[in-house]
XYZ file of C-alpha atoms in Angstrom:
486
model
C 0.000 0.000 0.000
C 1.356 3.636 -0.805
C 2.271 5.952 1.725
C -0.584 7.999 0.269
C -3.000 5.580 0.410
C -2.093 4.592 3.836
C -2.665 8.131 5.167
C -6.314 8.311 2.998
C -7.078 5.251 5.332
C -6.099 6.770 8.721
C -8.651 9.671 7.926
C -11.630 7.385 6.677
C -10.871 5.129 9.920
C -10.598 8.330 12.291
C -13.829 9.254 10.748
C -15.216 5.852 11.235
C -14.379 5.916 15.016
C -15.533 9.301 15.583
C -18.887 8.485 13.571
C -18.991 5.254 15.971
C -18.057 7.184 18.905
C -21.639 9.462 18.405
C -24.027 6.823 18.190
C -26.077 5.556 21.600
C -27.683 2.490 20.271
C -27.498 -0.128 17.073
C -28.066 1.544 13.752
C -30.966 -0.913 12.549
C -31.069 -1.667 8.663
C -34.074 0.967 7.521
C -32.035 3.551 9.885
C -29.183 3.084 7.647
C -31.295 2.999 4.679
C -33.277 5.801 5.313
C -30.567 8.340 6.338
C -28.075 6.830 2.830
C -26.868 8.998 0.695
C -29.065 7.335 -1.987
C -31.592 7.680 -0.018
C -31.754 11.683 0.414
C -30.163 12.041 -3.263
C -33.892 10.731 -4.187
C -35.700 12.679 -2.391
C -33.796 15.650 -3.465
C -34.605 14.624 -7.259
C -38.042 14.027 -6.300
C -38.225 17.486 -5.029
C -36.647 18.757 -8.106
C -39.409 16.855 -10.170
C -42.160 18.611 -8.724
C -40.561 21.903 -8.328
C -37.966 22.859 -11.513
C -39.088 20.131 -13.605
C -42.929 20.989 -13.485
C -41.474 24.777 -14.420
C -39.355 23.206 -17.635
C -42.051 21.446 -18.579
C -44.360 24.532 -18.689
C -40.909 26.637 -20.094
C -40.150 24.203 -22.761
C -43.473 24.301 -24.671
C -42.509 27.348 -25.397
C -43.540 30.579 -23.282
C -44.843 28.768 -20.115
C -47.747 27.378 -22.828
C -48.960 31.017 -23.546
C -49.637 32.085 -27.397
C -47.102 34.687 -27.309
C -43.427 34.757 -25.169
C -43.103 38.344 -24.263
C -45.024 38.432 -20.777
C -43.651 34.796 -19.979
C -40.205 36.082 -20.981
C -40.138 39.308 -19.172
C -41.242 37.141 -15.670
C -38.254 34.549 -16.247
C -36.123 37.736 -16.405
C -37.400 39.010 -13.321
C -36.924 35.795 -11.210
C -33.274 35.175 -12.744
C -32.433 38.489 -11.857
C -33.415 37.921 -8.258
C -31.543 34.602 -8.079
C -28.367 36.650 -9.218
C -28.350 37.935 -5.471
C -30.537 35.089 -3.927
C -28.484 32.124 -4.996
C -25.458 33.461 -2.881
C -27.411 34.922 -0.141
C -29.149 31.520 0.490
C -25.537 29.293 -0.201
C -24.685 31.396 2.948
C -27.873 31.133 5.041
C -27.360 26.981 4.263
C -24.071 26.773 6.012
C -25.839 28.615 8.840
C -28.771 27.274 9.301
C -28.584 23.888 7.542
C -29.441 22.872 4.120
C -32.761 21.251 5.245
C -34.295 24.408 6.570
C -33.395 26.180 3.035
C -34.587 23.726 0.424
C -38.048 23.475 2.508
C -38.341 27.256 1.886
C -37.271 26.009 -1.746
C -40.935 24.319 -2.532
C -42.925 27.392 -1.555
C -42.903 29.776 -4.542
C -43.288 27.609 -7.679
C -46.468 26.469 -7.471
C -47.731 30.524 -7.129
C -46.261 31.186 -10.321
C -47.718 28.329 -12.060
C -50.810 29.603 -10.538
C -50.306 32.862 -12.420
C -49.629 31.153 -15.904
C -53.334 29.302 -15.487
C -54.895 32.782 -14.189
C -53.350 34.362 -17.510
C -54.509 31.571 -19.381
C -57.970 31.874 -18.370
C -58.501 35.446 -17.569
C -55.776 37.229 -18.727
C -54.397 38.976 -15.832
C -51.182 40.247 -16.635
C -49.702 41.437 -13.002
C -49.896 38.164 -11.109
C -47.533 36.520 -14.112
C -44.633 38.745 -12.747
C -45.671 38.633 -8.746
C -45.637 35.096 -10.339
C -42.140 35.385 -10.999
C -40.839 37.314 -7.605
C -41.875 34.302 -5.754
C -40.381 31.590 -8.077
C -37.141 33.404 -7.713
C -36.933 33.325 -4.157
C -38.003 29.940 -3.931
C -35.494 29.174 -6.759
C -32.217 30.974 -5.144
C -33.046 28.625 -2.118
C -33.616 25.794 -3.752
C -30.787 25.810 -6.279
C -28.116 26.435 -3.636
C -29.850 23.629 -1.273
C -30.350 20.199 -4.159
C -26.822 20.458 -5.555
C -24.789 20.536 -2.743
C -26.643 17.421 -1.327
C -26.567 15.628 -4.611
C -22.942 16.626 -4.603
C -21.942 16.612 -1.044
C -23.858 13.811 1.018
C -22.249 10.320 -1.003
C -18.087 9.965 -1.751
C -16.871 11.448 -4.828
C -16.769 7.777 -6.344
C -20.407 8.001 -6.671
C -20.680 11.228 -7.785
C -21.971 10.953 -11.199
C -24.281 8.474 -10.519
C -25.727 10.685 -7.543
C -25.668 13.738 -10.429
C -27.279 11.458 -12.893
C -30.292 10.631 -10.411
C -30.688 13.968 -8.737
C -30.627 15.846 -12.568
C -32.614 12.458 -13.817
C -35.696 12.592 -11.569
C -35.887 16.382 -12.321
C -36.333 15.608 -15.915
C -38.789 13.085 -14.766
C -41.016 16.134 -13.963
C -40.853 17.372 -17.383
C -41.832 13.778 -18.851
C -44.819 13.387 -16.514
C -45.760 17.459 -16.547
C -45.309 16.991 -20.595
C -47.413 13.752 -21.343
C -50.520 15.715 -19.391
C -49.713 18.524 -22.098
C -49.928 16.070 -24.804
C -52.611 13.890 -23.620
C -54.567 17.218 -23.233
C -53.549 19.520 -26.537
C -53.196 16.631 -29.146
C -56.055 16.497 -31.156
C -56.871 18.047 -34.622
C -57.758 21.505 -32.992
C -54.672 22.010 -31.795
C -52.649 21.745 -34.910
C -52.509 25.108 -35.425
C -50.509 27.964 -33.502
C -52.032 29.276 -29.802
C -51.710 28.171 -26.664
C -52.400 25.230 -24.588
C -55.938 24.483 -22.107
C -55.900 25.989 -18.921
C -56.770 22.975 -17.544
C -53.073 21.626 -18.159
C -52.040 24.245 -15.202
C -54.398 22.708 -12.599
C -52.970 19.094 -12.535
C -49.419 20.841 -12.680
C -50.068 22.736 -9.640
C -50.785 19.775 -7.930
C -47.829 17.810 -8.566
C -45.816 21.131 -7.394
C -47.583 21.070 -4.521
C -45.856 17.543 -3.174
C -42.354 18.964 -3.058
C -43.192 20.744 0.839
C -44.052 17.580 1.915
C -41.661 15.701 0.044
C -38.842 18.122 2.125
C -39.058 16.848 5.386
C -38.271 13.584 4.478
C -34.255 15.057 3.998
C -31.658 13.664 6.992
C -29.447 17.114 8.116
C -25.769 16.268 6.962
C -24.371 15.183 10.236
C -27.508 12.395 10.472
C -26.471 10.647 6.871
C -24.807 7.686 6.860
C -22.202 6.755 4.190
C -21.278 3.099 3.474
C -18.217 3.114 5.194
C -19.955 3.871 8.637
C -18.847 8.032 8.619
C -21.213 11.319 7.605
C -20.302 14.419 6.297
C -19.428 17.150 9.157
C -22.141 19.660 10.152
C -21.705 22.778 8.384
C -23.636 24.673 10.578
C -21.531 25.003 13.437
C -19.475 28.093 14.406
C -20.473 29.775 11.520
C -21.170 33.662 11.129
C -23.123 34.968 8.308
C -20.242 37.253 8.104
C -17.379 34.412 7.816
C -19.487 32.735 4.959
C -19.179 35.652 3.363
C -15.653 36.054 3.373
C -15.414 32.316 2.462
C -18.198 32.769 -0.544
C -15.789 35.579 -1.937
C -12.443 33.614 -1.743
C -13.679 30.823 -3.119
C -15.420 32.637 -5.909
C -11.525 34.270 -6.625
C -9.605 30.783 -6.708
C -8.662 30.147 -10.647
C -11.075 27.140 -10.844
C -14.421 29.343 -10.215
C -13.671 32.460 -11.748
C -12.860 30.684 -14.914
C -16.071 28.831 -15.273
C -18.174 32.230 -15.100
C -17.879 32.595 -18.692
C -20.176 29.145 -19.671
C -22.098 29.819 -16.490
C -23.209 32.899 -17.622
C -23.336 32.269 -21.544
C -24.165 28.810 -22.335
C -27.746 28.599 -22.068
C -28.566 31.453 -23.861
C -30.367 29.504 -26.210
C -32.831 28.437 -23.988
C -35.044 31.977 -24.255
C -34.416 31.141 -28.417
C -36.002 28.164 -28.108
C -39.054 29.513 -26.164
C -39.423 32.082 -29.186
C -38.438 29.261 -31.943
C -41.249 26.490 -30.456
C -44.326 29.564 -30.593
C -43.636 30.863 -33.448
C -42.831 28.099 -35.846
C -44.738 25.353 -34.425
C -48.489 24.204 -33.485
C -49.869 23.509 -30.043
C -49.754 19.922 -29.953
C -46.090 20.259 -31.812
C -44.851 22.119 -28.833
C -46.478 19.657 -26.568
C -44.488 16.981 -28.037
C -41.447 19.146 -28.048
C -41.520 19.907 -24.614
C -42.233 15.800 -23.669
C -39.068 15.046 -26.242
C -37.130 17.599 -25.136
C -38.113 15.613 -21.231
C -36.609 12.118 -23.094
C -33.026 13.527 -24.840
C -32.376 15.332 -21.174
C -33.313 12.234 -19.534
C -31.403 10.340 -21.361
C -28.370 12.817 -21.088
C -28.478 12.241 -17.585
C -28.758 8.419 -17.462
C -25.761 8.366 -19.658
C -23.424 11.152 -17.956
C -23.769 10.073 -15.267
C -22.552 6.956 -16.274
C -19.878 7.717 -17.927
C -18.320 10.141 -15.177
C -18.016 7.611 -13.296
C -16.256 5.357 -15.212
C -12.843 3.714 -13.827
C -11.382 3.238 -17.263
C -10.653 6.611 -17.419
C -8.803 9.532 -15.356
C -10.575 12.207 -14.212
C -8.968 14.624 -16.042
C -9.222 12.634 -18.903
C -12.539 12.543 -18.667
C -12.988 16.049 -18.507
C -11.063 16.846 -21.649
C -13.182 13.829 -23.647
C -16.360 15.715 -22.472
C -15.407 19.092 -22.992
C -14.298 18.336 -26.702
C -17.213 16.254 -27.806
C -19.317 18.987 -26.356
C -18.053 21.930 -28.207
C -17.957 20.463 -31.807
C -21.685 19.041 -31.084
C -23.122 22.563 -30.350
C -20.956 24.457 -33.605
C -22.956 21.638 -35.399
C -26.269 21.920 -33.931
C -25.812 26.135 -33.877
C -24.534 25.758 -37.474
C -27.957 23.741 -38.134
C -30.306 25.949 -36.194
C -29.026 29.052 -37.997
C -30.221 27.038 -41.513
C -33.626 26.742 -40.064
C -34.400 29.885 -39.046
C -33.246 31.108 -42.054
C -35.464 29.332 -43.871
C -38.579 29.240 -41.655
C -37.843 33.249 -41.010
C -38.429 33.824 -44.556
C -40.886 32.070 -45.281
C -44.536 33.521 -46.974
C -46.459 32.487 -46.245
C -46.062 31.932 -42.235
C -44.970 28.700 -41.597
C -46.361 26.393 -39.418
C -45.087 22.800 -38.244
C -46.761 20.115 -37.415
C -46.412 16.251 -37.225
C -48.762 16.263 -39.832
C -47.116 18.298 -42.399
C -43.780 17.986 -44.265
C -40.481 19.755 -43.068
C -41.671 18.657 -39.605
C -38.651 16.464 -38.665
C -35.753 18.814 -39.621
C -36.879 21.549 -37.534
C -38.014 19.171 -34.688
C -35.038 17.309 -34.316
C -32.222 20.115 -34.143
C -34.586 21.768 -30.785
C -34.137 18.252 -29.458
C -30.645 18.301 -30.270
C -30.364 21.459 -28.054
C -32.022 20.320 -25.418
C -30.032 17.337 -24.851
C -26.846 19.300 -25.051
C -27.981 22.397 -22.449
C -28.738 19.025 -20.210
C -25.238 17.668 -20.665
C -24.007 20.793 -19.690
C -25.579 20.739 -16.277
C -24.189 17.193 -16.037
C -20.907 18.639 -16.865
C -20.827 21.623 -15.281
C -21.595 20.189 -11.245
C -19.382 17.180 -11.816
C -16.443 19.665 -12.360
C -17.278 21.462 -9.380
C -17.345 17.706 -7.532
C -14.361 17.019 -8.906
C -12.467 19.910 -7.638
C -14.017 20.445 -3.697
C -15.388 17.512 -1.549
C -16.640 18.924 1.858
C -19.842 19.746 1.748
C -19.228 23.510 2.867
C -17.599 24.493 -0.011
C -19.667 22.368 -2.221
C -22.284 24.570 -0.801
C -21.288 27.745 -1.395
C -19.772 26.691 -4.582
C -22.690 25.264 -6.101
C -23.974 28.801 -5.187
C -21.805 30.384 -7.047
C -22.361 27.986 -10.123
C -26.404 29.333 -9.334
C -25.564 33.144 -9.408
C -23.706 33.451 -12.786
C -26.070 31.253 -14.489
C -29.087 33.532 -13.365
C -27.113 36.322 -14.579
C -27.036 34.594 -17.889
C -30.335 33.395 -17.930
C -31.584 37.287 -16.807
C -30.129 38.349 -19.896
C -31.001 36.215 -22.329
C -35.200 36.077 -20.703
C -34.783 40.264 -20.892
C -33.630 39.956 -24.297
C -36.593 37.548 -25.192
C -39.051 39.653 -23.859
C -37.356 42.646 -25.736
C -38.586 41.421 -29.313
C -35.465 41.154 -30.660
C -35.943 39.163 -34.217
C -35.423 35.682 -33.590
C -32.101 35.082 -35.903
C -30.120 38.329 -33.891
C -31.135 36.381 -30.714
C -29.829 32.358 -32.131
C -27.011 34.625 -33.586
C -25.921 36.276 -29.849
C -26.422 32.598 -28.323
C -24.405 31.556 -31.032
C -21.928 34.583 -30.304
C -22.003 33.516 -26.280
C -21.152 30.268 -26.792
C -17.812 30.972 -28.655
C -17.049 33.242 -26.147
C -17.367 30.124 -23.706
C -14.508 27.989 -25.101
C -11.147 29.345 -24.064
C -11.866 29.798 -20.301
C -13.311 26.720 -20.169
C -10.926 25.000 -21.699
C -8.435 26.169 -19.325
C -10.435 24.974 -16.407
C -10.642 21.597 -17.855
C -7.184 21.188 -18.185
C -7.095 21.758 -14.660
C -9.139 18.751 -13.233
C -7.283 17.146 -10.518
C -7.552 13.468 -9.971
C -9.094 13.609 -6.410
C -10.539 16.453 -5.134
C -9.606 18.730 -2.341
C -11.113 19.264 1.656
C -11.141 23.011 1.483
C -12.077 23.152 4.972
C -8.945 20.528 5.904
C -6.824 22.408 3.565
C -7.247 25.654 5.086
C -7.150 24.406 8.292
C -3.691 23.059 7.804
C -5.319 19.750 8.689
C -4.167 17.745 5.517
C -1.131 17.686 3.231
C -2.431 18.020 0.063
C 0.921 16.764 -1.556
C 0.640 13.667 0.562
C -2.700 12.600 -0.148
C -2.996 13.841 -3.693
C -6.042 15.549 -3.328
C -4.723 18.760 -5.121
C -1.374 20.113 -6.937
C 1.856 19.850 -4.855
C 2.316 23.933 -6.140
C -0.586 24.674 -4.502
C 0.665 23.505 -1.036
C 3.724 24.559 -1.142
C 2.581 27.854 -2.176
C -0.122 27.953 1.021
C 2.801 26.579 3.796
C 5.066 29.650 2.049
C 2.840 32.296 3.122
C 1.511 30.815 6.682
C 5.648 31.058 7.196
């Protein structure tokens, strides 16, 4: 056994013993089961179903279901713009309070603005779409900063993927179920044309997001889950100052490996709001209905697969990363390259065009929206397994998965303002397009940076680990860190 492996064994066993050294009484077999990472990585993806994955399945028929994008567009601006400060705000109040406490005030404010969508539907009210979209983005900043860091932070980093894969999976199980009500409600022959879908499709929608508060209280605290090997993750909540996760929320956010990745945070999604505008204005009712159900199946399907495949032993990590990164970026210049085709040919177009599974042309400008879809999925896969890969307490993945939250809602702010602005759908594919490119350099740089394990932040501050001995980061780094304490 290596020297570094042997010291990797004294920690897991010291944790062992202290984990031992807490419990009063036998740990019977549904104890264990119920407080498993598995376990809680379930629930949070059932949570996710009903909350975020009701809202893409509305989102990704185009315009929340709505005839037109504009009002829909304008509200997903408005609740990305308060995540932008909420996501960090609530990474901070998680580490404080606990992570349980925030994602249960994560399940409160989706169902209102679904409500809104069905009140707009039916009656037109305008004002309660964007009161709609206040509480969605409060609910959202908590949310978002709660479900990743226990995906990420609850099982060991072997299992990360797989934990990713289910968490992201069950989300997009939301869509599929949220999608085949669409369809089985807006598929016959008088939907074939352009409009917008029944206001009854909102009612059994709401209901589903109503499980997730419930759903919540089912989550084990950190300190209560139990891994395989007998130890849990430390509580984050203890000691801390809202002031100190502050500080910590800033440092991280200037280390090379975060401030690197703001760039496809902030500008690979763009696409998303062009999507919204493609789906209403090219395609019929019970098109988009299928669209958004498909779009459910490629994500779900990216999911099952990444996470596979992250986890795989034939490769390094780093390898893996630099496999990923390249297959992603020549798929999206193809599928961008395609899209641009489309909407040059729809765009023109007179008389209006209008697709349907009945009519010719259908498939061509069906399949490259799927296309997109799966790859804006893979890119959430991608995107939090980097983070995994590069912190492993779940502090830091807290605050970091934060972070990942608040540049992405900056993103996704912009693109939903520019939506709503009525820019002409080819100069919005063409500043998606634009983004994207923009992505690749930075990225690529944090890629090549992927370490094999990743590192204890807290430990490594803390002096507690040698990061040269156990491999968990660059030698550099260390010796850089011991430099200055001297």
């Amino acid at each position: 056994m290596s020297s570094a492996e042997q010291d990797q064994k004294v920690i897991n066993d010291g944790a062992v013993i202290e984990s031992q050294g807490e419990q009063t009484k036998p740990v019977s077999r549904f104890t264990r089961w119920y407080r498993s990472p598995l376990f809680n990585v379930i629930i949070v993806g059932l949570i996710s179903f009903t909350q975020p994955g009701i809202w893409s399945a509305l989102n990704n028929t185009g315009a929340g279901g709505q005839q037109e994008p504009y009002l829909v567009n304008a509200s997903n601006s408005l609740t990305f713009g308060i995540m932008v400060f909420g996501c960090p705000l609530f990474g901070i109040l998680a580490n404080k309070f606990g992570v349980k406490k925030v994602l249960i005030l994560g399940t409160l404010g989706y169902a209102p603005y679904s409500a809104s969508l069905y009140v707009n539907n039916r009656y037109g009210t305008e004002w309660f779409v964007l009161f709609g979209g206040v509480t969605c983005g409060i609910a959202a900043s908590a949310l978002w900063a709660s479900e990743g860091a226990i995906a990420l932070g609850y099982g060991d980093i072997k299992d990360r993927g797989k934990f990713t894969g289910i968490w992201l999976g069950l989300r997009e199980l939301g869509q599929l179920i949220g999608s085949s009500i669409q369809m089985s409600l807006n598929a016959g022959k008088d939907a074939s044309s352009r409009g917008k879908v029944g206001y009854t499709t909102y009612l059994v929608l709401i209901a589903l997001q109503c499980l997730g508060l419930p759903l919540s209280f089912l989550l084990s605290p950190p300190q209560k889950v139990i891994r395989s090997d007998g130890t849990s993750p430390r509580d984050p909540t203890k000691g801390k100052t809202f002031k100190e996760e502050a500080r910590k929320i800033w440092a991280l956010m200037k280390r090379k490996q975060m401030y690197l990745l703001i760039p496809i945070l902030v500008g690979f999604q763009w696409n998303t709001t062009y999507l919204g505008i493609y789906m209403t204005k090219y395609f019929s009712v019970r098109a988009r209905a299928l669209g958004s159900l498909t779009a459910g199946i490629a994500a779900t399907f990216a999911n099952i697969f990444w996470g596979w495949f992250y986890d795989l032993k034939c490769f390094s990590r780093p390898t893996l990363a630099k496999i990923c990164w390249a297959s992603f970026v020549l798929l999206m210049l193809g599928s961008f390259g395609w899209q641009v085709a489309n909407e040059k040919l729809y765009g023109d177009s007179n008389p209006r065009i209008t697709l349907d599974w009945d009519l010719p042309g259908f498939g061509r400008g069906f399949a490259s929206m799927v296309m997109l879809r799966f790859l804006n999925e893979s890119h959430y896969m991608f995107v939090y397994w980097i983070v995994g890969a590069f912190f492993d307490d779940i502090e830091t993945l807290t605050l970091a998965v934060s972070i990942v939250r608040t540049f992405e809602s900056v993103g996704s702010c912009i693109s939903f303002g520019i939506g709503a602005a009525q820019v002409a759908p080819m100069v919005n594919l063409v500043i998606s397009f634009a983004m994207f490119g923009f992505t690749i350099p930075a990225t690529s740089a944090v890629v090549f940076m992927v370490p094999e394990r990743p590192i204890d932040l807290r430990k490594a501050e803390a002096g507690e680990t040698s990061e040269a001995e156990t491999g968990s980061v660059d030698a550099s780094e260390v010796s850089e860190k011991n430099a200055t304490k001297a």
